[in-house]
Amino acid sequence: MDIIEVDVAIIGGGPAGCTCALYTSRADLKTVILDKNPSVGALAITHQIANYPGVSNELSGEALLDLMRDQAIEYGTDYHRAQVFGVDVSGDLKTVYTPEGTFKCKALVLASGAMGRPASFKGEAELLGKGVSYCATCDGAFYRDKEVAVIGVNKEAIEEAQVLTKFASKVHWITSNDPKDDDLLAKDLIAQPNVQHWSKTRLMLIEGNEAGVSGVQIKSRTKETQEHLPVDGVFVYMSGSKPITDFLGGQIALKEDGGVVVDDFMSTTSEGVWAIGDIRNTPFKQAVVAASDGCIAAMAIDRYINSRKAIRVDWVHS
Ligand SMILES: Cc1cc2nc3c(=O)[nH]c(=O)nc-3n(C[C@H](O)[C@H](O)[C@H](O)COP(=O)(O)OP(=O)(O)OC[C@H]3O[C@@H](n4cnc5c(N)ncnc54)[C@H](O)[C@@H]3O)c2cc1C
């Protein structure tokens, strides 16, 4: 798989990531944003944003985010839709792993927000990585001709379920609330021949053992008893309010509340790695605060990279 080399890799394309990218691109640093889904971050789901300075109070969060992303791209940022599943922050060059490719960078910025949640379904934590997954793009191909369950009704769940229809023999889509009547993406999904929608149904238990997931127990609001579905994979897409740091693999210090530890320059405890926006679990989670973090980190990164120009990196061969 390709290795893509950049100066700055930013994980997350919310207001924090886009602002940072705007500044680093304008400073002539080769910048990439890796964003798993532009529709699922905190700003993207904000119906109306009435308190971002200088913009109309009728603007939706998604529209504001589109403006921020377009502005960064206009100044040279490369925007990749890709879910980061791992990083290696040892050494001068940091490595970022995604299903779409591996990225090497001099400066790594963590901006994945705080829309994560702790594993809460029975069996979820124990079977994570053994059939429980949060990334169909990463793991979907393992379920060729097998049955899988997708849990959740948000846009990410629908898009990821669509990915799974290409591989799985059957996709059981389990939603405790029904999608809205005008949700065309949901309609398209339900129309797929290998999708079964379990409406108004809750996931009760994920079953399995060391060998992996063997099934799920579900409970419909309209039925008295639970039902068993024989699935090999369970893909969970529910939002919460926990900093998304699972891809860090314990390499960066976190606070007790789960936020990333940073100094005044948004620098983490690992040299060459910054953290901005809600991933810090800031006391005041606001778009303008996230954007401000992005600006601070970008200026610190520019200074850091310039001070290290003398260091020879492995992709300069002249
Ligand atoms: C319902 C709601 C209403 C709000 N209303 C307001 C408001 O009116 N005014 C206001 O100022 N603030 C509001 N906020 C808060 C504001 O939206 C957040 O503080 C801000 O969006 C945080 O920005 P961020 O860039 O840190 O994270 P986010 O906006 O959450 O963006 C994070 C991005 O990272 C991506 N990502 C996550 N994991 C990965 C991964 N593994 N790989 C790649 N990409 C990944 C996500 O897809 C997302 O695009 C609201 C928040 C919510 C939830």
Coordinates of C-alpha atoms and ligand atoms in Angstrom, one line a residue:
M1 CA 0.0 0.0 0.0
D2 CA 1.1 3.6 -0.8
I3 CA 3.1 5.6 1.8
I4 CA 2.2 9.3 1.5
E5 CA 4.7 11.8 2.9
V6 CA 3.6 15.2 4.2
D7 CA 4.8 17.8 6.6
V8 CA 1.6 17.9 8.7
A9 CA -1.0 15.1 9.1
I10 CA -4.2 16.2 10.9
I11 CA -6.5 13.5 12.2
G12 CA -10.1 14.9 12.1
G13 CA -11.7 17.5 9.8
G14 CA -13.8 19.4 12.3
P15 CA -13.3 23.1 13.1
A16 CA -10.1 22.3 15.0
G17 CA -8.6 20.3 12.2
C18 CA -9.7 22.6 9.3
T19 CA -8.4 25.7 11.1
C20 CA -5.1 24.1 11.8
A21 CA -4.9 23.0 8.1
L22 CA -5.7 26.5 6.9
Y23 CA -2.8 28.0 8.8
T24 CA -0.2 25.2 8.1
S25 CA -1.1 25.3 4.4
R26 CA -0.8 29.1 4.3
A27 CA 2.7 28.6 5.9
D28 CA 3.6 26.4 2.9
L29 CA 3.6 23.2 4.9
K30 CA 2.4 20.2 3.0
T31 CA -0.7 19.3 4.9
V32 CA -3.2 16.5 4.8
I33 CA -6.5 16.2 6.8
L34 CA -7.6 12.6 7.4
D35 CA -11.3 12.6 8.2
K36 CA -13.4 9.5 8.7
N37 CA -16.7 11.2 7.8
P38 CA -17.4 15.0 7.4
S39 CA -21.0 14.5 8.6
V40 CA -20.5 12.9 12.0
G41 CA -18.4 15.4 14.0
A42 CA -19.9 17.7 16.6
L43 CA -20.0 20.7 14.4
A44 CA -21.4 18.7 11.4
I45 CA -24.4 17.6 13.5
T46 CA -25.1 21.1 14.9
H47 CA -28.4 22.2 13.5
Q48 CA -27.8 25.9 13.7
I49 CA -24.7 27.8 14.8
A50 CA -25.7 31.2 16.2
N51 CA -22.5 32.0 18.1
Y52 CA -19.6 31.7 15.7
P53 CA -18.3 35.2 15.2
G54 CA -18.8 36.8 11.9
V55 CA -21.2 34.3 10.3
S56 CA -25.0 34.4 9.9
N57 CA -27.0 33.0 12.8
E58 CA -29.0 31.0 10.3
L59 CA -26.0 28.9 9.1
S60 CA -26.0 25.2 10.0
G61 CA -23.0 23.7 11.6
E62 CA -22.5 21.5 8.5
A63 CA -22.5 24.6 6.2
L64 CA -20.0 26.4 8.4
L65 CA -17.8 23.3 8.4
D66 CA -18.0 23.1 4.6
L67 CA -16.8 26.7 4.4
M68 CA -13.9 25.9 6.7
R69 CA -12.9 22.8 4.8
D70 CA -13.1 24.5 1.4
Q71 CA -11.0 27.4 2.7
A72 CA -8.2 25.0 3.9
I73 CA -8.4 23.1 0.5
E74 CA -8.2 26.4 -1.4
Y75 CA -4.9 27.1 0.4
G76 CA -3.4 23.7 -0.6
T77 CA -4.7 21.3 2.1
D78 CA -5.1 17.7 0.8
Y79 CA -8.4 16.4 2.3
H80 CA -8.7 12.6 2.5
R81 CA -11.7 10.8 3.7
A82 CA -10.1 8.0 5.7
Q83 CA -10.6 6.5 9.2
V84 CA -7.4 6.4 11.2
F85 CA -7.0 3.1 13.0
G86 CA -3.5 3.4 14.4
V87 CA -0.5 5.7 14.8
D88 CA 3.2 5.3 15.6
V89 CA 4.6 8.4 17.3
S90 CA 8.1 7.0 18.0
G91 CA 10.9 8.6 16.1
D92 CA 11.2 11.9 14.2
L93 CA 8.6 10.9 11.6
K94 CA 5.2 9.9 12.8
T95 CA 3.2 7.3 11.0
V96 CA -0.6 7.3 10.6
Y97 CA -2.4 4.1 9.4
T98 CA -5.7 4.2 7.5
P99 CA -7.4 1.6 5.2
E100 CA -6.6 4.0 2.3
G101 CA -2.9 4.2 2.9
T102 CA -0.1 5.0 5.3
F103 CA 0.9 8.6 6.0
K104 CA 4.3 9.8 7.3
C105 CA 4.6 13.3 8.8
K106 CA 6.9 15.6 10.6
A107 CA 4.1 17.0 12.7
L108 CA 1.0 15.0 13.8
V109 CA -2.2 16.7 14.9
L110 CA -4.9 14.9 16.9
A111 CA -8.3 16.6 16.2
S112 CA -10.8 13.7 16.2
G113 CA -13.2 15.4 18.6
A114 CA -15.2 13.9 21.5
M115 CA -18.1 12.1 19.9
G116 CA -16.9 8.8 21.1
R117 CA -18.4 6.5 23.7
P118 CA -17.2 3.8 26.0
A119 CA -18.2 0.3 25.0
S120 CA -21.7 -0.2 26.6
F121 CA -23.4 -3.2 25.0
K122 CA -22.9 -6.5 26.9
G123 CA -20.1 -8.3 25.2
E124 CA -18.9 -5.3 23.2
A125 CA -15.6 -4.6 25.1
E126 CA -14.7 -8.3 25.4
L127 CA -15.2 -9.0 21.7
L128 CA -13.7 -5.8 20.3
G129 CA -11.3 -6.8 17.5
K130 CA -12.8 -10.3 17.6
G131 CA -15.9 -9.5 15.5
V132 CA -16.9 -6.2 17.1
S133 CA -15.7 -3.3 15.0
Y134 CA -16.2 0.5 14.5
C135 CA -14.9 0.6 11.0
A136 CA -16.5 -1.2 8.0
T137 CA -14.0 0.3 5.6
C138 CA -11.2 -1.2 7.7
D139 CA -12.7 -4.6 8.4
G140 CA -15.6 -5.2 6.0
A141 CA -13.6 -7.5 3.7
F142 CA -13.2 -10.0 6.5
Y143 CA -17.0 -10.7 6.3
R144 CA -17.3 -11.8 2.7
D145 CA -20.3 -14.1 2.4
K146 CA -21.0 -13.9 6.1
E147 CA -23.8 -12.3 8.1
V148 CA -23.1 -9.1 10.1
A149 CA -25.1 -6.6 12.2
V150 CA -24.9 -2.8 12.1
I151 CA -26.1 -0.9 15.1
G152 CA -27.1 2.8 14.9
V153 CA -29.2 5.1 12.9
N154 CA -26.9 8.0 12.2
K155 CA -25.4 8.8 8.8
E156 CA -22.1 7.0 9.6
A157 CA -24.1 3.8 10.5
I158 CA -26.0 4.0 7.2
E159 CA -22.9 4.7 5.1
E160 CA -20.9 2.0 6.8
A161 CA -23.8 -0.5 6.3
Q162 CA -23.7 0.3 2.6
V163 CA -20.0 -0.6 2.5
L164 CA -20.8 -3.9 4.2
T165 CA -23.5 -4.8 1.6
K166 CA -20.6 -5.3 -0.9
F167 CA -19.1 -8.1 1.2
A168 CA -21.6 -9.6 3.6
S169 CA -24.2 -12.2 2.5
K170 CA -26.7 -10.3 4.8
V171 CA -26.5 -7.1 6.7
H172 CA -28.9 -6.8 9.7
W173 CA -29.4 -3.1 10.4
I174 CA -30.6 -2.7 14.0
T175 CA -32.1 0.7 15.0
S176 CA -33.8 1.5 18.2
N177 CA -35.3 4.6 16.6
D178 CA -36.5 4.6 12.9
P179 CA -34.7 6.8 10.4
K180 CA -36.6 9.9 9.3
D181 CA -39.1 9.5 6.5
D182 CA -37.1 11.8 4.2
D183 CA -33.8 10.0 4.8
L184 CA -32.9 9.0 1.3
L185 CA -29.7 7.3 2.3
A186 CA -31.6 5.1 4.7
K187 CA -34.2 4.3 2.0
D188 CA -31.4 3.3 -0.4
L189 CA -29.9 1.0 2.3
I190 CA -33.1 -0.7 3.1
A191 CA -33.7 -1.3 -0.6
Q192 CA -30.6 -3.4 -0.9
P193 CA -31.4 -7.1 -1.4
N194 CA -29.1 -8.3 1.3
V195 CA -30.2 -5.8 4.0
Q196 CA -32.8 -6.6 6.7
H197 CA -33.9 -3.6 8.8
W198 CA -34.8 -4.4 12.4
S199 CA -36.9 -1.3 13.2
K200 CA -37.5 -0.2 16.8
T201 CA -35.2 -2.9 18.0
R202 CA -32.4 -2.8 20.6
L203 CA -29.2 -4.8 20.8
M204 CA -29.2 -6.7 24.1
L205 CA -26.1 -8.9 24.0
I206 CA -23.2 -9.7 21.7
E207 CA -22.4 -13.4 22.0
G208 CA -19.1 -15.1 21.3
N209 CA -15.8 -16.3 22.8
E210 CA -12.1 -16.2 22.1
A211 CA -12.8 -17.5 18.6
G212 CA -14.9 -14.4 17.9
V213 CA -18.5 -13.2 17.6
S214 CA -21.1 -15.9 17.1
G215 CA -24.4 -13.9 17.2
V216 CA -26.4 -11.2 18.8
Q217 CA -29.6 -11.1 21.0
I218 CA -32.0 -8.4 20.0
K219 CA -35.3 -7.2 21.4
S220 CA -38.0 -5.5 19.3
R221 CA -40.3 -3.0 21.0
T222 CA -43.3 -4.8 19.6
K223 CA -42.3 -8.3 20.8
E224 CA -42.3 -9.9 24.2
T225 CA -39.2 -12.1 23.7
Q226 CA -35.6 -11.6 22.5
E227 CA -34.4 -13.0 19.2
H228 CA -31.1 -14.5 18.2
L229 CA -29.3 -13.6 15.0
P230 CA -26.3 -15.7 13.9
V231 CA -23.8 -13.0 12.8
D232 CA -20.0 -13.1 12.6
G233 CA -19.5 -9.4 12.9
V234 CA -21.1 -6.5 14.8
F235 CA -20.4 -2.9 13.7
V236 CA -21.4 -0.3 16.3
Y237 CA -22.0 3.4 15.4
M238 CA -23.4 5.3 18.3
S239 CA -22.3 8.7 19.4
G240 CA -21.4 9.8 22.9
S241 CA -19.3 12.5 24.4
K242 CA -15.9 10.9 25.1
P243 CA -12.7 12.0 23.4
I244 CA -11.9 9.8 20.5
T245 CA -8.4 8.5 21.3
D246 CA -8.7 4.7 20.7
F247 CA -6.4 4.8 17.7
L248 CA -3.5 6.2 19.9
G249 CA -2.8 2.8 21.5
G250 CA -1.7 4.3 24.8
Q251 CA 1.2 6.3 23.2
I252 CA 0.0 9.7 24.3
A253 CA -0.7 10.8 27.9
L254 CA -4.4 11.4 28.7
K255 CA -6.1 13.1 31.6
E256 CA -8.3 11.3 34.0
D257 CA -11.3 12.5 32.1
G258 CA -10.0 11.0 28.9
G259 CA -8.9 14.3 27.3
V260 CA -5.4 14.5 25.8
V261 CA -2.8 16.4 28.0
V262 CA -1.4 19.5 26.2
D263 CA 0.7 22.5 27.1
D264 CA 0.0 26.2 26.1
F265 CA 1.1 25.4 22.5
M266 CA -1.3 22.4 22.2
S267 CA 1.8 20.2 22.3
T268 CA 1.2 16.7 23.8
T269 CA 3.6 14.8 25.9
S270 CA 5.1 13.3 22.7
E271 CA 7.4 15.6 20.8
G272 CA 6.0 16.4 17.3
V273 CA 2.4 15.5 18.3
W274 CA -0.3 18.2 19.0
A275 CA -3.9 17.8 20.2
I276 CA -6.6 20.4 19.5
G277 CA -10.4 20.9 20.0
D278 CA -12.7 18.6 21.9
I279 CA -10.2 15.7 22.0
R280 CA -8.7 17.7 24.9
N281 CA -12.0 17.5 26.7
T282 CA -12.0 21.3 27.1
P283 CA -14.3 22.7 29.8
F284 CA -16.0 24.8 27.1
K285 CA -16.7 22.8 24.0
Q286 CA -17.4 25.4 21.3
A287 CA -16.5 25.7 17.6
V288 CA -14.6 28.9 18.2
V289 CA -12.5 27.3 21.0
A290 CA -11.7 24.4 18.7
A291 CA -10.7 26.8 15.9
S292 CA -8.5 28.8 18.3
D293 CA -6.7 25.6 19.3
G294 CA -6.1 24.8 15.6
C295 CA -4.5 28.2 15.1
I296 CA -2.2 27.9 18.1
A297 CA -1.1 24.4 17.2
A298 CA -0.4 25.5 13.5
M299 CA 1.8 28.4 14.6
A300 CA 3.7 26.2 17.0
I301 CA 4.1 23.5 14.3
D302 CA 5.5 26.1 11.8
R303 CA 8.1 27.1 14.4
Y304 CA 8.9 23.5 15.2
I305 CA 9.4 22.4 11.6
N306 CA 11.4 25.5 10.7
S307 CA 13.7 24.9 13.7
R308 CA 14.3 21.3 12.5
K309 CA 15.0 22.1 8.8
A310 CA 18.6 21.0 9.4
I311 CA 17.3 17.5 10.2
R312 CA 17.6 15.2 7.1
V313 CA 14.3 13.3 6.5
D314 CA 14.4 10.0 4.6
W315 CA 12.4 11.2 1.6
V316 CA 14.8 13.9 0.6
H317 CA 17.3 12.3 -1.7
S318 CA 19.2 15.2 -3.2
Ligands
LIG1 C1 -25.4 18.8 19.3 C2 -24.3 19.8 19.5 C3 -24.5 21.2 19.3 C4 -23.5 22.1 19.4 N1 -23.8 23.4 19.3 C5 -22.7 24.3 19.3 C6 -23.0 25.7 19.0 O1 -24.1 26.1 18.9 N2 -21.9 26.6 19.0 C7 -20.7 26.1 19.2 O2 -19.7 26.9 19.2 N3 -20.4 24.8 19.5 C8 -21.4 23.9 19.5 N4 -21.1 22.6 19.7 C9 -19.7 22.2 20.0 C10 -18.8 22.2 18.8 O3 -19.5 21.6 17.7 C11 -17.6 21.4 19.1 O4 -16.9 22.0 20.2 C12 -16.6 21.4 17.9 O5 -17.2 20.9 16.8 C13 -15.3 20.6 18.2 O6 -14.5 20.6 17.1 P1 -13.5 19.4 16.8 O7 -12.9 19.8 15.5 O8 -12.6 19.3 18.0 O9 -14.3 18.1 16.8 P2 -15.5 17.6 15.8 O10 -16.3 18.8 15.3 O11 -16.3 16.6 16.5 O12 -14.7 17.0 14.5 C14 -14.0 15.8 14.7 C15 -13.8 15.1 13.3 O13 -12.9 14.0 13.5 C16 -13.3 12.9 12.7 N5 -12.8 11.7 13.3 C17 -13.1 11.1 14.4 N6 -12.4 9.9 14.6 C18 -11.6 9.8 13.5 C19 -10.7 8.9 13.1 N7 -10.4 7.8 13.8 N8 -10.1 9.0 11.9 C20 -10.3 10.1 11.1 N9 -11.2 11.1 11.5 C21 -11.9 10.9 12.7 C22 -14.8 13.1 12.7 O14 -15.4 12.4 11.6 C23 -15.0 14.6 12.7 O15 -15.2 15.0 11.3 C24 -22.1 21.6 19.7 C25 -21.9 20.3 19.8 C26 -22.9 19.3 19.7 C27 -22.6 17.9 19.8

